[in-house]
Amino acid sequence: MTLLDRKKLKEESNNSSNPNKNVCGLAVAKALGVGGVTKYLHTWGDLQRAIRHIWSFRSVASSINLDRNDTVGSIRNRVAKHFKTSGCIVYVVWVEGHVLLLGPKGETHIDTAPRDKDRRKVIKVYGVYPNIKNTTKLSRLREYLIKSKEQ
């Protein structure tokens, strides 16, 4: 098991105002209402932990037939097709050194390093689902939705 060196991750962070959280992870987490849930947002595991505070967060790689050569641009139509039957609300995509959020039609919702033609290789694709079976998470989701309507 590899131990994380938080000090090194903070030094290499691309967020000068809060080096505990990288810009792209924080943007995705904020969009999902979980930006302040965890102290750190440097790694995929950090982002998973934050998102799972309110949402169900599962891999959809096999459902969209993710191939090791797939790019963000090449999965957009498969994401849109998956959305129609999945109950998923958005998709978090991990590419080398970056994460972004895709919407139900495969369109980019959050990307702090946007591209006109996105040829970045996809490492993982996870779907974000409402967790209606867990009453604690459901009440957190309700609180988030109420706050977002007030703003």
XYZ file of N, CA, C and O in Angstrom:
604
model
N 0.842 -1.175 0.000
C 0.000 0.000 0.000
C 0.895 1.250 0.000
O 1.840 1.349 0.750
N 0.559 2.179 -0.833
C 1.313 3.426 -0.916
C 0.730 4.435 0.066
O -0.470 4.672 0.094
N 1.596 5.020 0.870
C 1.155 6.058 1.792
C 1.214 7.410 1.090
O 2.164 7.697 0.365
N 0.210 8.216 1.320
C 0.180 9.543 0.723
C 1.034 10.497 1.546
O 1.005 10.466 2.766
N 1.759 11.321 0.870
C 2.528 12.364 1.530
C 1.729 13.659 1.374
O 1.863 14.362 0.367
N 0.885 13.953 2.365
C 0.012 15.124 2.276
C 0.818 16.411 2.149
O 0.409 17.329 1.461
N 1.945 16.459 2.810
C 2.765 17.667 2.724
C 3.191 17.913 1.275
O 3.098 19.031 0.769
N 3.598 16.840 0.595
C 4.006 16.963 -0.812
C 2.814 17.329 -1.696
O 2.933 18.168 -2.588
N 1.672 16.701 -1.434
C 0.471 17.009 -2.215
C 0.062 18.469 -2.034
O -0.347 19.132 -2.989
N 0.184 18.982 -0.820
C -0.147 20.387 -0.569
C 0.828 21.315 -1.287
O 0.428 22.336 -1.848
N 2.111 20.945 -1.289
C 3.118 21.762 -1.970
C 2.889 21.799 -3.478
O 3.164 22.798 -4.130
N 2.396 20.687 -4.038
C 2.170 20.583 -5.477
C 0.758 20.999 -5.890
O 0.416 20.944 -7.062
N -0.056 21.409 -4.930
C -1.435 21.775 -5.212
C -1.500 22.971 -6.173
O -0.672 23.874 -6.126
N -2.517 22.963 -7.026
C -2.713 24.066 -7.971
C -3.691 25.115 -7.434
O -4.156 25.965 -8.160
N -3.972 25.045 -6.145
C -4.899 25.974 -5.511
C -4.150 26.791 -4.462
O -3.954 26.351 -3.339
N -3.740 27.981 -4.828
C -2.947 28.808 -3.914
C -3.773 29.311 -2.726
O -3.236 29.532 -1.649
N -5.071 29.482 -2.876
C -5.898 29.975 -1.779
C -6.215 28.878 -0.758
O -6.486 29.179 0.405
N -6.217 27.621 -1.181
C -6.435 26.496 -0.270
C -5.682 25.280 -0.808
O -6.247 24.468 -1.536
N -4.409 25.136 -0.452
C -3.605 24.035 -0.986
C -4.044 22.644 -0.531
O -3.534 21.648 -1.033
N -5.013 22.568 0.380
C -5.537 21.265 0.790
C -6.462 20.665 -0.275
O -6.794 19.486 -0.205
N -6.871 21.486 -1.233
C -7.840 21.018 -2.236
C -7.422 21.499 -3.616
O -7.302 22.698 -3.849
N -7.214 20.555 -4.543
C -6.889 20.925 -5.922
C -8.109 21.578 -6.580
O -9.255 21.266 -6.259
N -7.848 22.447 -7.525
C -8.892 23.245 -8.157
C -9.956 22.377 -8.833
O -11.151 22.605 -8.645
N -9.546 21.387 -9.595
C -10.524 20.592 -10.348
C -11.397 19.744 -9.421
O -12.610 19.683 -9.594
N -10.782 19.100 -8.429
C -11.550 18.295 -7.479
C -12.523 19.140 -6.688
O -13.664 18.745 -6.446
N -12.079 20.330 -6.286
C -12.935 21.234 -5.532
C -14.106 21.722 -6.383
O -15.239 21.801 -5.899
N -13.866 22.019 -7.646
C -14.947 22.478 -8.534
C -16.017 21.402 -8.698
O -17.219 21.688 -8.635
N -15.590 20.155 -8.885
C -16.538 19.043 -9.019
C -17.282 18.842 -7.701
O -18.512 18.706 -7.683
N -16.557 18.841 -6.589
C -17.179 18.640 -5.281
C -18.185 19.752 -4.974
O -19.281 19.483 -4.480
N -17.830 20.988 -5.265
C -18.757 22.107 -5.028
C -20.024 21.959 -5.863
O -21.124 22.244 -5.387
N -19.877 21.541 -7.105
C -21.038 21.370 -7.977
C -21.995 20.321 -7.417
O -23.199 20.397 -7.643
N -21.454 19.372 -6.660
C -22.275 18.313 -6.070
C -22.657 18.615 -4.618
O -23.240 17.779 -3.936
N -22.291 19.804 -4.148
C -22.670 20.218 -2.809
C -21.831 19.640 -1.690
O -22.242 19.646 -0.533
N -20.639 19.133 -2.013
C -19.803 18.492 -0.993
C -18.403 19.102 -0.929
O -17.463 18.466 -0.464
N -18.264 20.342 -1.336
C -16.956 20.999 -1.363
C -16.317 21.157 -0.005
O -15.097 21.156 0.114
N -17.116 21.277 1.043
C -16.563 21.484 2.372
C -16.620 20.270 3.275
O -16.347 20.367 4.470
N -16.948 19.119 2.724
C -17.145 17.916 3.533
C -15.831 17.317 4.041
O -15.764 16.854 5.171
N -14.796 17.312 3.225
C -13.519 16.717 3.625
C -12.431 17.787 3.689
O -12.526 18.825 3.033
N -11.403 17.497 4.465
C -10.301 18.452 4.589
C -9.475 18.498 3.308
O -8.997 19.545 2.910
N -9.297 17.328 2.673
C -8.431 17.244 1.503
C -9.209 16.842 0.254
O -10.138 16.048 0.315
N -8.786 17.378 -0.881
C -9.283 16.953 -2.189
C -8.103 16.941 -3.158
O -8.022 17.767 -4.069
N -7.191 16.003 -2.933
C -6.029 15.865 -3.810
C -6.125 14.630 -4.696
O -5.627 14.633 -5.812
N -6.729 13.582 -4.192
C -6.704 12.287 -4.875
C -8.117 11.839 -5.240
O -9.109 12.397 -4.751
N -8.172 10.802 -6.057
C -9.458 10.209 -6.425
C -10.174 9.720 -5.175
O -11.380 9.899 -5.020
N -9.450 9.117 -4.246
C -10.041 8.634 -2.993
C -10.639 9.760 -2.171
O -11.704 9.599 -1.557
N -9.974 10.909 -2.133
C -10.503 12.075 -1.419
C -11.828 12.510 -2.027
O -12.792 12.810 -1.313
N -11.868 12.562 -3.355
C -13.085 12.985 -4.049
C -14.212 11.978 -3.841
O -15.353 12.354 -3.596
N -13.888 10.686 -3.893
C -14.898 9.653 -3.646
C -15.512 9.816 -2.252
O -16.729 9.751 -2.090
N -14.658 9.985 -1.264
C -15.123 10.132 0.115
C -16.068 11.339 0.241
O -17.113 11.251 0.878
N -15.708 12.448 -0.363
C -16.550 13.646 -0.297
C -17.898 13.416 -0.984
O -18.948 13.713 -0.409
N -17.862 12.881 -2.185
C -19.107 12.669 -2.942
C -20.021 11.687 -2.225
O -21.235 11.885 -2.137
N -19.448 10.639 -1.657
C -20.258 9.620 -0.980
C -20.854 10.117 0.331
O -21.630 9.405 0.959
N -20.518 11.314 0.747
C -21.132 11.906 1.937
C -22.628 12.120 1.719
O -23.421 11.989 2.652
N -23.001 12.452 0.503
C -24.418 12.668 0.170
C -24.917 11.680 -0.879
O -26.035 11.197 -0.822
N -24.092 11.388 -1.861
C -24.520 10.649 -3.051
C -24.050 9.210 -3.035
O -23.099 8.860 -2.366
N -24.682 8.411 -3.869
C -24.157 7.096 -4.211
C -23.227 7.329 -5.405
O -23.561 8.097 -6.311
N -22.075 6.670 -5.414
C -21.036 6.960 -6.411
C -20.459 5.633 -6.879
O -19.753 4.956 -6.123
N -20.794 5.237 -8.120
C -20.406 3.918 -8.608
C -19.793 3.992 -10.000
O -20.175 4.829 -10.816
N -18.904 3.063 -10.244
C -18.277 2.989 -11.560
C -19.313 2.600 -12.610
O -20.159 1.737 -12.371
N -19.220 3.240 -13.764
C -20.077 2.884 -14.892
C -19.228 2.422 -16.075
O -19.723 2.319 -17.195
N -17.959 2.116 -15.803
C -17.030 1.748 -16.875
C -17.536 0.559 -17.691
O -17.508 0.591 -18.927
N -18.008 -0.490 -17.019
C -18.474 -1.655 -17.773
C -19.802 -1.369 -18.474
O -20.047 -1.868 -19.568
N -20.646 -0.542 -17.868
C -21.940 -0.211 -18.471
C -21.800 0.578 -19.769
O -22.635 0.458 -20.661
N -20.757 1.398 -19.860
C -20.558 2.184 -21.085
C -19.463 1.574 -21.960
O -19.032 2.184 -22.933
N -19.014 0.367 -21.599
C -17.965 -0.344 -22.339
C -16.697 0.496 -22.487
O -16.175 0.666 -23.586
N -16.212 1.002 -21.364
C -15.012 1.833 -21.373
C -13.813 1.001 -21.812
O -13.564 -0.079 -21.298
N -13.088 1.517 -22.782
C -11.888 0.876 -23.312
C -10.684 1.676 -22.849
O -10.782 2.877 -22.619
N -9.540 1.040 -22.740
C -8.353 1.748 -22.232
C -7.878 2.871 -23.151
O -7.120 3.730 -22.733
N -8.329 2.889 -24.394
C -7.955 3.960 -25.325
C -9.016 5.042 -25.464
O -8.860 5.951 -26.273
N -10.091 4.940 -24.692
C -11.169 5.925 -24.804
C -10.722 7.299 -24.318
O -9.931 7.427 -23.391
N -11.271 8.306 -24.973
C -11.021 9.695 -24.596
C -12.335 10.296 -24.094
O -13.410 9.705 -24.274
N -12.252 11.470 -23.514
C -13.463 12.149 -23.048
C -14.425 12.342 -24.216
O -15.621 12.064 -24.101
N -13.916 12.772 -25.344
C -14.760 12.974 -26.519
C -15.418 11.698 -27.020
O -16.557 11.720 -27.482
N -14.724 10.576 -26.905
C -15.262 9.323 -27.445
C -16.322 8.683 -26.551
O -17.047 7.805 -27.007
N -16.440 9.086 -25.293
C -17.436 8.463 -24.408
C -18.721 9.273 -24.280
O -19.680 8.801 -23.682
N -18.752 10.456 -24.833
C -19.911 11.335 -24.627
C -21.239 10.692 -25.042
O -22.222 10.752 -24.302
N -21.291 10.078 -26.229
C -22.540 9.461 -26.689
C -22.934 8.265 -25.828
O -24.116 8.046 -25.565
N -21.941 7.486 -25.373
C -22.241 6.329 -24.519
C -22.749 6.775 -23.148
O -23.622 6.131 -22.564
N -22.225 7.882 -22.639
C -22.716 8.432 -21.377
C -24.176 8.855 -21.542
O -25.020 8.553 -20.697
N -24.487 9.527 -22.628
C -25.865 9.966 -22.890
C -26.813 8.771 -22.995
O -27.927 8.798 -22.461
N -26.369 7.721 -23.643
C -27.190 6.511 -23.782
C -27.390 5.847 -22.418
O -28.492 5.416 -22.082
N -26.334 5.774 -21.625
C -26.409 5.175 -20.291
C -27.379 5.947 -19.397
O -28.148 5.360 -18.641
N -27.378 7.269 -19.498
C -28.219 8.114 -18.662
C -29.699 7.773 -18.803
O -30.445 7.788 -17.826
N -30.116 7.450 -19.999
C -31.537 7.216 -20.276
C -32.127 6.083 -19.443
O -33.326 6.068 -19.188
N -31.308 5.133 -19.014
C -31.828 3.962 -18.295
C -31.235 3.768 -16.908
O -31.582 2.813 -16.221
N -30.363 4.659 -16.463
C -29.572 4.362 -15.265
C -30.051 4.981 -13.962
O -29.753 4.461 -12.902
N -30.715 6.115 -13.996
C -31.040 6.829 -12.772
C -29.901 7.711 -12.280
O -29.981 8.341 -11.236
N -28.839 7.743 -13.048
C -27.666 8.561 -12.735
C -27.988 10.019 -13.055
O -28.730 10.303 -13.983
N -27.406 10.954 -12.266
C -27.699 12.358 -12.550
C -26.556 13.070 -13.271
O -26.797 13.938 -14.089
N -25.311 12.729 -12.942
C -24.126 13.262 -13.618
C -23.014 12.227 -13.544
O -23.134 11.227 -12.833
N -21.932 12.496 -14.267
C -20.807 11.564 -14.339
C -19.513 12.293 -14.005
O -19.272 13.389 -14.500
N -18.690 11.657 -13.178
C -17.374 12.194 -12.853
C -16.353 11.390 -13.644
O -16.338 10.155 -13.582
N -15.520 12.093 -14.406
C -14.535 11.450 -15.274
C -13.140 11.807 -14.765
O -12.828 12.973 -14.556
N -12.328 10.778 -14.600
C -10.939 10.968 -14.174
C -10.041 10.759 -15.384
O -10.078 9.714 -16.026
N -9.279 11.791 -15.727
C -8.247 11.705 -16.756
C -6.910 11.962 -16.055
O -6.896 12.346 -14.889
N -5.823 11.774 -16.705
C -4.514 11.940 -16.074
C -4.378 13.315 -15.420
O -4.437 14.341 -16.080
N -4.258 13.328 -14.090
C -4.030 14.559 -13.349
C -5.207 15.520 -13.276
O -5.026 16.683 -12.923
N -6.429 15.043 -13.566
C -7.565 15.967 -13.654
C -8.874 15.205 -13.508
O -8.955 14.012 -13.827
N -9.909 15.901 -13.030
C -11.268 15.350 -13.021
C -12.223 16.378 -13.608
O -11.972 17.583 -13.535
N -13.302 15.885 -14.196
C -14.320 16.764 -14.750
C -15.682 16.131 -14.583
O -15.789 14.944 -14.266
N -16.715 16.924 -14.769
C -18.085 16.484 -14.571
C -18.825 16.558 -15.894
O -18.840 17.611 -16.541
N -19.419 15.425 -16.298
C -20.227 15.380 -17.520
C -21.696 15.297 -17.145
O -22.068 14.625 -16.180
N -22.521 15.945 -17.939
C -23.964 15.943 -17.718
C -24.643 14.765 -18.383
O -23.999 13.911 -18.999
N -25.965 14.707 -18.303
C -26.735 13.575 -18.817
C -26.676 13.370 -20.331
O -26.948 12.284 -20.821
N -26.309 14.399 -21.070
C -26.179 14.254 -22.524
C -24.723 14.083 -22.938
O -24.401 14.173 -24.117
N -23.851 13.881 -21.953
C -22.427 13.744 -22.236
C -21.726 15.080 -22.357
O -20.539 15.142 -22.643
N -22.443 16.170 -22.118
C -21.863 17.502 -22.223
C -21.039 17.809 -20.971
O -21.300 17.289 -19.904
N -20.055 18.659 -21.136
C -19.207 19.037 -20.016
C -19.936 20.040 -19.132
O -20.381 21.074 -19.607
N -20.061 19.715 -17.852
C -20.659 20.639 -16.884
C -19.571 21.404 -16.148
O -19.672 22.612 -16.002
N -18.559 20.709 -15.657
C -17.469 21.334 -14.916
C -16.150 20.815 -15.479
O -15.916 19.610 -15.522
N -15.303 21.736 -15.922
C -13.954 21.389 -16.374
C -13.086 22.631 -16.199
O -13.298 23.635 -16.874
N -12.138 22.558 -15.281
C -11.281 23.713 -15.020
C -10.149 23.836 -16.030
O -9.392 24.799 -15.990
N -10.040 22.871 -16.941
C -9.054 22.933 -18.031
C -9.730 22.475 -19.317
O -9.411 21.420 -19.873
N -10.713 23.257 -19.820
C -11.520 22.810 -20.962
C -10.728 22.687 -22.264
O -9.709 23.340 -22.458
N -11.244 21.830 -23.132
C -10.662 21.600 -24.447
C -11.751 21.737 -25.505
O -12.902 21.393 -25.258
N -11.379 22.216 -26.704
C -12.338 22.245 -27.808
C -12.630 20.829 -28.291
O -13.771 20.433 -28.463
N -11.574 20.070 -28.530
C -11.698 18.654 -28.895
C -10.981 17.884 -27.801
O -9.761 17.932 -27.694
N -11.760 17.179 -26.996
C -11.194 16.565 -25.798
C -10.670 15.166 -26.080
O -11.421 14.209 -26.148
N -9.359 15.082 -26.228
C -8.705 13.797 -26.525
C -7.964 13.238 -25.316
O -7.104 12.385 -25.465
N -8.285 13.738 -24.116
C -7.641 13.212 -22.912
C -8.124 11.796 -22.646
O -9.327 11.516 -22.710
N -7.192 10.907 -22.339
C -7.516 9.502 -22.072
C -8.267 9.373 -20.755
O -7.863 9.915 -19.730
N -9.354 8.623 -20.785
C -10.189 8.404 -19.603
C -9.601 7.257 -18.780
O -9.323 6.184 -19.310
N -9.424 7.508 -17.489
C -8.955 6.474 -16.570
C -10.147 5.787 -15.909
O -10.227 4.567 -15.861
N -11.088 6.591 -15.401
C -12.284 6.055 -14.744
C -13.478 6.948 -15.051
O -13.334 8.148 -15.257
N -14.657 6.324 -15.042
C -15.923 7.063 -15.160
C -16.856 6.529 -14.083
O -17.097 5.327 -14.011
N -17.337 7.433 -13.247
C -18.259 7.061 -12.178
C -19.547 7.840 -12.340
O -19.541 8.997 -12.741
N -20.647 7.181 -12.004
C -21.944 7.837 -12.009
C -22.306 8.311 -10.620
O -21.973 7.655 -9.625
N -22.987 9.438 -10.556
C -23.469 9.996 -9.297
C -24.981 9.781 -9.259
O -25.692 10.212 -10.167
N -25.441 9.109 -8.198
C -26.847 8.750 -8.066
C -27.389 9.277 -6.744
O -26.656 9.309 -5.750
N -28.668 9.630 -6.682
C -29.248 9.953 -5.382
C -29.317 8.674 -4.543
O -29.647 7.615 -5.066
N -28.976 8.763 -3.277
C -28.979 7.594 -2.397
C -30.245 7.628 -1.564
O -30.250 8.114 -0.432
N -31.326 7.096 -2.114
C -32.627 7.199 -1.459
C -32.842 6.139 -0.385
O -33.758 6.259 0.412
N -31.998 5.123 -0.310
C -32.163 4.077 0.706
C -31.524 4.456 2.036
O -31.856 3.908 3.061
N -30.594 5.395 2.012
C -29.899 5.815 3.222
C -30.533 7.118 3.709
O -30.358 8.171 3.110
N -31.280 7.051 4.803
C -32.027 8.223 5.261
C -31.111 9.364 5.696
O -31.465 10.532 5.539
N -29.942 9.048 6.242
C -29.001 10.097 6.637
C -28.536 10.866 5.414
O -28.532 12.099 5.398
N -28.128 10.148 4.381
C -27.667 10.804 3.156
C -28.818 11.530 2.468
O -28.623 12.601 1.897
N -29.990 10.969 2.540
C -31.144 11.609 1.924
C -31.456 12.939 2.624
O -31.761 13.932 1.962
N -31.340 12.981 3.948
C -31.582 14.240 4.653
C -30.488 15.262 4.340
O -30.758 16.451 4.208
N -29.229 14.813 4.170
C -28.148 15.714 3.770
C -28.421 16.278 2.376
O -28.183 17.455 2.114
N -28.904 15.418 1.484
C -29.233 15.847 0.126
C -30.360 16.878 0.168
O -30.306 17.898 -0.513
N -31.368 16.629 0.974
C -32.483 17.569 1.110
C -31.974 18.932 1.594
O -32.341 19.961 1.052
N -31.092 18.926 2.617
C -30.515 20.169 3.132
C -29.746 20.907 2.032
O -29.859 22.129 1.892
N -28.966 20.152 1.264
C -28.204 20.759 0.171
C -29.145 21.393 -0.853
O -28.932 22.515 -1.296
N -30.200 20.692 -1.227
C -31.132 21.211 -2.228
C -31.848 22.461 -1.721
O -32.054 23.409 -2.476
N -32.204 22.481 -0.470
C -32.871 23.660 0.117
C -31.904 24.850 0.089
O -32.295 25.943 -0.310
N -30.660 24.625 0.500
C -29.665 25.708 0.496
C -29.419 26.226 -0.910
O -29.298 27.430 -1.119
N -29.339 25.313 -1.882
C -29.054 25.751 -3.254
C -30.216 26.541 -3.848
O -29.997 27.443 -4.651
N -31.436 26.252 -3.450
C -32.589 27.020 -3.931
C -32.622 28.416 -3.329
O -33.083 29.358 -3.948
N -32.133 28.532 -2.090
C -32.122 29.823 -1.409
C -31.090 30.772 -2.009
O -31.217 31.971 -1.891
N -30.051 30.238 -2.626
C -28.962 31.063 -3.163
C -29.261 31.613 -4.506
O -29.939 31.534 -5.277
